[in-house]
Coordinates of C-alpha atoms in Angstrom, one line a residue:
X1398 CA 0.0 0.0 0.0
X1399 CA 2.9 2.3 0.8
X1400 CA 4.4 1.7 -2.6
X1401 CA 1.1 2.5 -4.3
X1402 CA 0.8 5.8 -2.5
X1403 CA 4.4 6.6 -3.4
X1404 CA 3.7 5.9 -7.0
X1405 CA 0.6 8.1 -6.8
X1406 CA 2.6 11.0 -5.4
X1407 CA 5.3 10.6 -8.0
X1408 CA 2.7 10.7 -10.8
X1409 CA 1.2 13.9 -9.4
X1410 CA 4.6 15.5 -9.1
X1411 CA 5.4 14.5 -12.7
X1412 CA 2.2 16.2 -13.8
X1413 CA 3.1 19.4 -11.9
X1414 CA 6.6 19.3 -13.5
X1415 CA 5.3 18.8 -17.0
X1416 CA 2.7 21.5 -16.5
X1417 CA 5.2 24.0 -15.2
X1418 CA 7.6 23.2 -18.1
X1419 CA 5.0 23.6 -20.8
X1420 CA 3.9 26.9 -19.3
X1421 CA 7.3 28.5 -20.2
X1422 CA 6.9 31.0 -23.0
X1423 CA 9.1 33.4 -25.0
X1424 CA 7.5 36.7 -26.0
X1425 CA 9.7 38.9 -28.1
X1426 CA 9.2 42.5 -29.1
X1427 CA 11.6 44.5 -31.3
X1428 CA 12.3 48.1 -32.0
X1429 CA 15.1 50.1 -33.6
X1430 CA 16.9 53.5 -33.5
X1431 CA 19.3 55.3 -35.9
X1432 CA 20.8 56.4 -38.1
X1433 CA 23.8 57.7 -36.0
X1434 CA 27.5 58.1 -36.6
X1435 CA 30.5 56.8 -34.8
X1436 CA 33.9 57.7 -36.3
X1437 CA 32.2 58.6 -39.6
X1438 CA 30.5 55.2 -39.8
X1439 CA 26.7 55.0 -39.9
X1440 CA 25.0 52.6 -37.5
X1441 CA 21.5 51.3 -36.6
X1442 CA 20.6 49.6 -33.3
X1443 CA 18.0 46.9 -33.1
X1444 CA 16.6 46.3 -29.5
X1445 CA 15.0 42.9 -28.7
X1446 CA 13.1 42.4 -25.5
X1447 CA 11.9 39.1 -24.0
X1448 CA 8.8 39.7 -21.9
X1449 CA 7.9 36.0 -21.5
X1450 CA 8.8 33.7 -18.6
X1451 CA 11.3 31.5 -20.4
X1452 CA 14.7 32.0 -22.1
X1453 CA 15.2 32.2 -25.9
X1454 CA 18.5 30.6 -27.1
X1455 CA 20.6 30.5 -30.2
X1456 CA 19.3 33.8 -31.5
X1457 CA 20.3 35.1 -34.9
X1458 CA 19.4 38.4 -36.6
X1459 CA 19.1 38.9 -40.4
X1460 CA 18.0 42.4 -41.7
X1461 CA 15.9 42.5 -44.9
X1462 CA 15.7 45.8 -46.9
X1463 CA 15.3 47.0 -50.5
X1464 CA 16.4 50.5 -49.7
X1465 CA 19.5 50.4 -47.6
X1466 CA 22.2 47.8 -46.8
X1467 CA 22.9 46.7 -43.2
X1468 CA 25.6 44.4 -42.0
X1469 CA 25.5 42.9 -38.5
X1470 CA 28.3 43.7 -36.1
X1471 CA 27.1 40.9 -33.8
X1472 CA 24.4 39.0 -35.6
X1473 CA 24.0 36.2 -33.0
X1474 CA 23.2 35.9 -29.4
X1475 CA 23.6 32.7 -27.3
X1476 CA 20.6 33.4 -24.9
X1477 CA 18.1 36.1 -24.0
X1478 CA 16.6 35.6 -20.6
X1479 CA 13.1 36.5 -19.6
X1480 CA 12.8 40.2 -18.7
X1481 CA 16.0 41.1 -20.5
X1482 CA 16.7 43.4 -23.5
X1483 CA 19.6 43.0 -25.9
X1484 CA 20.9 45.6 -28.4
X1485 CA 22.3 44.4 -31.8
X1486 CA 24.3 47.0 -33.8
X1487 CA 24.2 47.1 -37.6
X1488 CA 26.5 49.1 -39.9
X1489 CA 24.7 51.1 -42.6
X1490 CA 26.6 51.5 -45.9
X1491 CA 24.4 53.4 -48.3
X1492 CA 21.9 55.7 -46.5
X1493 CA 23.1 58.9 -48.3
X1494 CA 19.8 60.8 -48.3
X1495 CA 18.1 62.5 -45.4
X1496 CA 14.7 61.2 -44.5
X1497 CA 13.0 57.9 -43.5
X1498 CA 14.1 54.4 -44.3
X1499 CA 12.4 51.1 -43.7
X1500 CA 13.7 47.6 -43.2
X1501 CA 12.6 44.3 -41.6
X1502 CA 14.4 42.1 -39.1
X1503 CA 14.2 38.3 -39.1
X1504 CA 14.9 36.9 -35.6
X1505 CA 15.3 33.1 -35.2
X1506 CA 15.5 31.5 -31.8
X1507 CA 15.2 28.1 -30.1
X1508 CA 12.8 27.4 -27.3
X1509 CA 11.7 24.1 -25.9
X1510 CA 13.6 22.1 -28.5
X1511 CA 12.0 23.9 -31.4
X1512 CA 13.2 26.8 -33.7
X1513 CA 11.0 29.8 -34.4
X1514 CA 11.3 32.8 -36.7
X1515 CA 9.6 36.1 -36.0
X1516 CA 9.8 39.4 -38.1
X1517 CA 9.8 43.0 -37.0
X1518 CA 9.4 46.1 -39.2
X1519 CA 11.6 49.1 -38.5
X1520 CA 11.6 52.8 -39.5
X1521 CA 14.8 54.7 -39.1
X1522 CA 15.8 58.3 -39.9
X1523 CA 18.7 60.3 -41.1
X1524 CA 18.2 63.8 -39.9
X1525 CA 14.5 64.4 -39.2
X1526 CA 11.6 62.0 -40.0
X1527 CA 10.0 62.9 -43.4
X1528 CA 6.3 63.7 -43.7
X1529 CA 4.1 61.1 -45.5
X1530 CA 2.7 61.7 -48.9
X1531 CA 2.0 58.0 -49.8
X1532 CA 0.8 55.4 -47.4
X1533 CA -0.8 51.9 -47.4
X1534 CA -4.5 52.5 -46.6
X1535 CA -5.6 48.9 -46.5
X1536 CA -4.2 45.4 -46.6
X1537 CA -6.2 42.2 -46.7
X1538 CA -5.8 38.5 -47.6
X1539 CA -8.5 36.6 -49.5
X1540 CA -7.6 33.0 -50.2
X1541 CA -4.2 33.1 -52.0
X1542 CA -4.4 36.8 -52.9
X1543 CA -2.8 39.6 -50.8
X1544 CA -4.5 42.9 -51.7
X1545 CA -2.8 46.2 -51.0
X1546 CA -4.4 49.6 -51.4
X1547 CA -1.9 52.5 -51.8
X1548 CA -3.0 56.1 -51.4
X1549 CA -1.1 59.2 -52.6
X1550 CA -1.8 62.7 -51.5
X1551 CA 1.3 64.1 -53.3
X1552 CA -0.5 65.6 -56.3
X1553 CA 2.1 64.7 -58.9
X1554 CA 3.2 61.5 -60.7
X1555 CA 5.4 59.5 -58.4
X1556 CA 7.0 56.1 -58.7
X1557 CA 6.6 54.1 -55.5
X1558 CA 8.2 50.9 -54.5
X1559 CA 6.0 48.4 -52.7
X1560 CA 7.5 45.3 -51.0
X1561 CA 6.7 42.9 -48.1
X1562 CA 8.4 41.7 -45.0
X1563 CA 7.1 38.2 -44.2
X1564 CA 8.1 35.1 -42.3
X1565 CA 10.6 32.9 -44.3
X1566 CA 8.1 30.2 -45.2
X1567 CA 5.7 32.7 -46.8
X1568 CA 5.9 32.8 -50.6
X1569 CA 4.9 36.2 -52.1
X1570 CA 5.1 36.8 -55.8
X1571 CA 6.1 39.4 -56.8
X1572 CA 7.7 40.4 -53.5
X1573 CA 8.6 43.8 -54.8
X1574 CA 6.6 46.0 -57.2
X1575 CA 7.0 49.5 -58.6
X1576 CA 3.7 51.4 -58.7
X1577 CA 3.3 54.7 -60.6
X1578 CA 1.0 56.9 -58.6
X1579 CA -0.8 59.4 -60.9
X1580 CA -1.1 62.5 -58.7
X1581 CA -3.5 62.3 -55.8
X1582 CA -4.9 58.7 -56.4
X1583 CA -5.5 55.3 -55.0
X1584 CA -3.9 52.2 -56.6
X1585 CA -4.7 48.5 -55.8
X1586 CA -1.9 46.0 -56.1
X1587 CA -2.7 42.2 -55.9
X1588 CA 0.1 39.6 -55.4
X1589 CA -0.1 35.9 -54.8
X1590 CA 0.5 34.7 -51.3
X1591 CA 1.2 31.2 -49.9
X1592 CA 1.3 31.2 -46.1
X1593 CA 3.3 28.1 -45.6
X1594 CA 3.1 25.8 -42.5
X1595 CA 4.7 25.4 -39.1
X1596 CA 3.2 28.4 -37.3
X1597 CA 0.9 28.7 -34.2
X1598 CA -0.8 31.8 -33.0
X1599 CA -0.1 35.0 -34.8
X1600 CA 2.6 36.2 -37.2
X1601 CA 3.2 39.6 -38.7
X1602 CA 3.2 40.4 -42.4
X1603 CA 4.3 44.0 -43.2
X1604 CA 3.7 46.0 -46.3
X1605 CA 6.3 48.8 -47.1
X1606 CA 6.1 51.7 -49.5
X1607 CA 9.3 53.8 -50.2
X1608 CA 9.9 56.6 -52.6
X1609 CA 12.1 59.6 -53.1
X1610 CA 11.1 63.2 -53.7
X1611 CA 13.9 65.6 -54.4
X1612 CA 16.8 64.7 -52.1
X1613 CA 14.6 63.2 -49.4
X1614 CA 13.7 59.6 -48.9
X1615 CA 10.3 58.5 -47.6
X1616 CA 9.0 55.2 -46.2
X1617 CA 5.8 53.9 -44.6
X1618 CA 5.1 50.5 -43.0
X1619 CA 1.8 48.8 -42.5
X1620 CA 1.8 45.6 -40.2
X1621 CA -0.9 43.0 -40.7
X1622 CA -1.5 40.4 -38.0
X1623 CA -2.3 37.0 -39.4
X1624 CA -3.7 34.2 -37.2
X1625 CA -2.4 30.8 -38.1
X1626 CA -2.8 27.4 -36.5
X1627 CA -1.0 24.1 -37.1
X1628 CA -1.1 20.7 -35.5
X1629 CA 1.1 17.7 -35.6
X1630 CA 0.2 14.8 -37.9
X1631 CA -1.6 13.0 -35.1
X1632 CA -3.3 16.2 -34.0
X1633 CA -2.3 15.6 -30.4
X1634 CA 0.6 17.2 -28.5
X1635 CA 3.1 14.8 -27.0
X1636 CA 2.6 16.6 -23.7
X1637 CA -1.0 15.6 -23.7
X1638 CA -0.1 12.0 -24.6
X1639 CA 2.2 11.8 -21.5
X1640 CA -0.4 13.4 -19.3
X1641 CA -3.1 11.0 -20.5
X1642 CA -0.9 8.1 -19.7
X1643 CA -0.2 9.4 -16.2
X1644 CA -3.9 10.0 -15.6
X1645 CA -4.6 6.4 -16.7
X1646 CA -2.0 5.1 -14.2
X1647 CA -3.5 7.1 -11.4
X1648 CA -7.0 5.8 -12.2
X1649 CA -5.6 2.2 -12.1
X1650 CA -3.9 2.8 -8.8
X1651 CA -7.1 4.2 -7.3
X1652 CA -9.2 1.3 -8.5
X1653 CA -6.6 -1.2 -7.2
X1654 CA -6.5 0.6 -3.8
X1655 CA -10.3 0.4 -3.5
X1656 CA -10.3 -3.3 -4.5
X1657 CA -7.6 -4.1 -1.9
X1658 CA -9.4 -2.3 0.9
X1659 CA -12.7 -4.1 0.1
X1660 CA -10.9 -7.4 0.0
X1661 CA -9.3 -6.8 3.4
X1662 CA -12.6 -5.6 4.8
X1663 CA -14.3 -8.8 3.7
X1664 CA -11.4 -10.9 5.1
X1665 CA -11.6 -9.1 8.5
X1666 CA -15.4 -9.7 8.7
X1667 CA -15.2 -13.4 8.1
X1668 CA -15.8 -15.6 11.3

């Protein structure tokens, strides 16, 4: 009977351990600042914060941009503990105009034996932020089509570059398009989109428009949250399989305990 109780307590402890382990999460938020100079070299800082309750490990940072070139000074990070913020510096090589620039940051990390990739849009400035004459007024996804509505209030013909910052498994074609805005106007651009697999919860898809007027560069970003869900081939998490087995063991132990007590009670009542 003592062995049975010990097994029961061990099973309950294992359930608590699994429950606490599966509750660990990594929640990353990213932001950026720049452009600033150190010894005549332009730099941009990307700040990454982990507001979850578990550590992210083996982090790597890859900037994506069609307007400027960034190279990582320290593009990897062994671990980012919960509640901590890390700053990654990038060298900028061709931001020659004053105004606003946009880029995306891919951050991959490991957590709980799995690798994840998240994306963050960034706006940075040389000099002062530039006013907006062109912006993305709407983005939507219908089936395999990503529709983007671009609005111009500039009043003159203006070539605008539209591109997208998306998770690596997304396939967008074309990923970059030049749109000729005819004065104050609205243009609709449709591209094909395949979301890919392997995501849970929400991911961020960002549309970017960039353009140049005179000697000033302009950029605008429009994030779109996409809810995705994926399950394993069996549709059941391994954690729940383990918990189900433990519950079954506990039920068997309880039934066996009741059976033994009844048997002993009948034995004690016999003359």
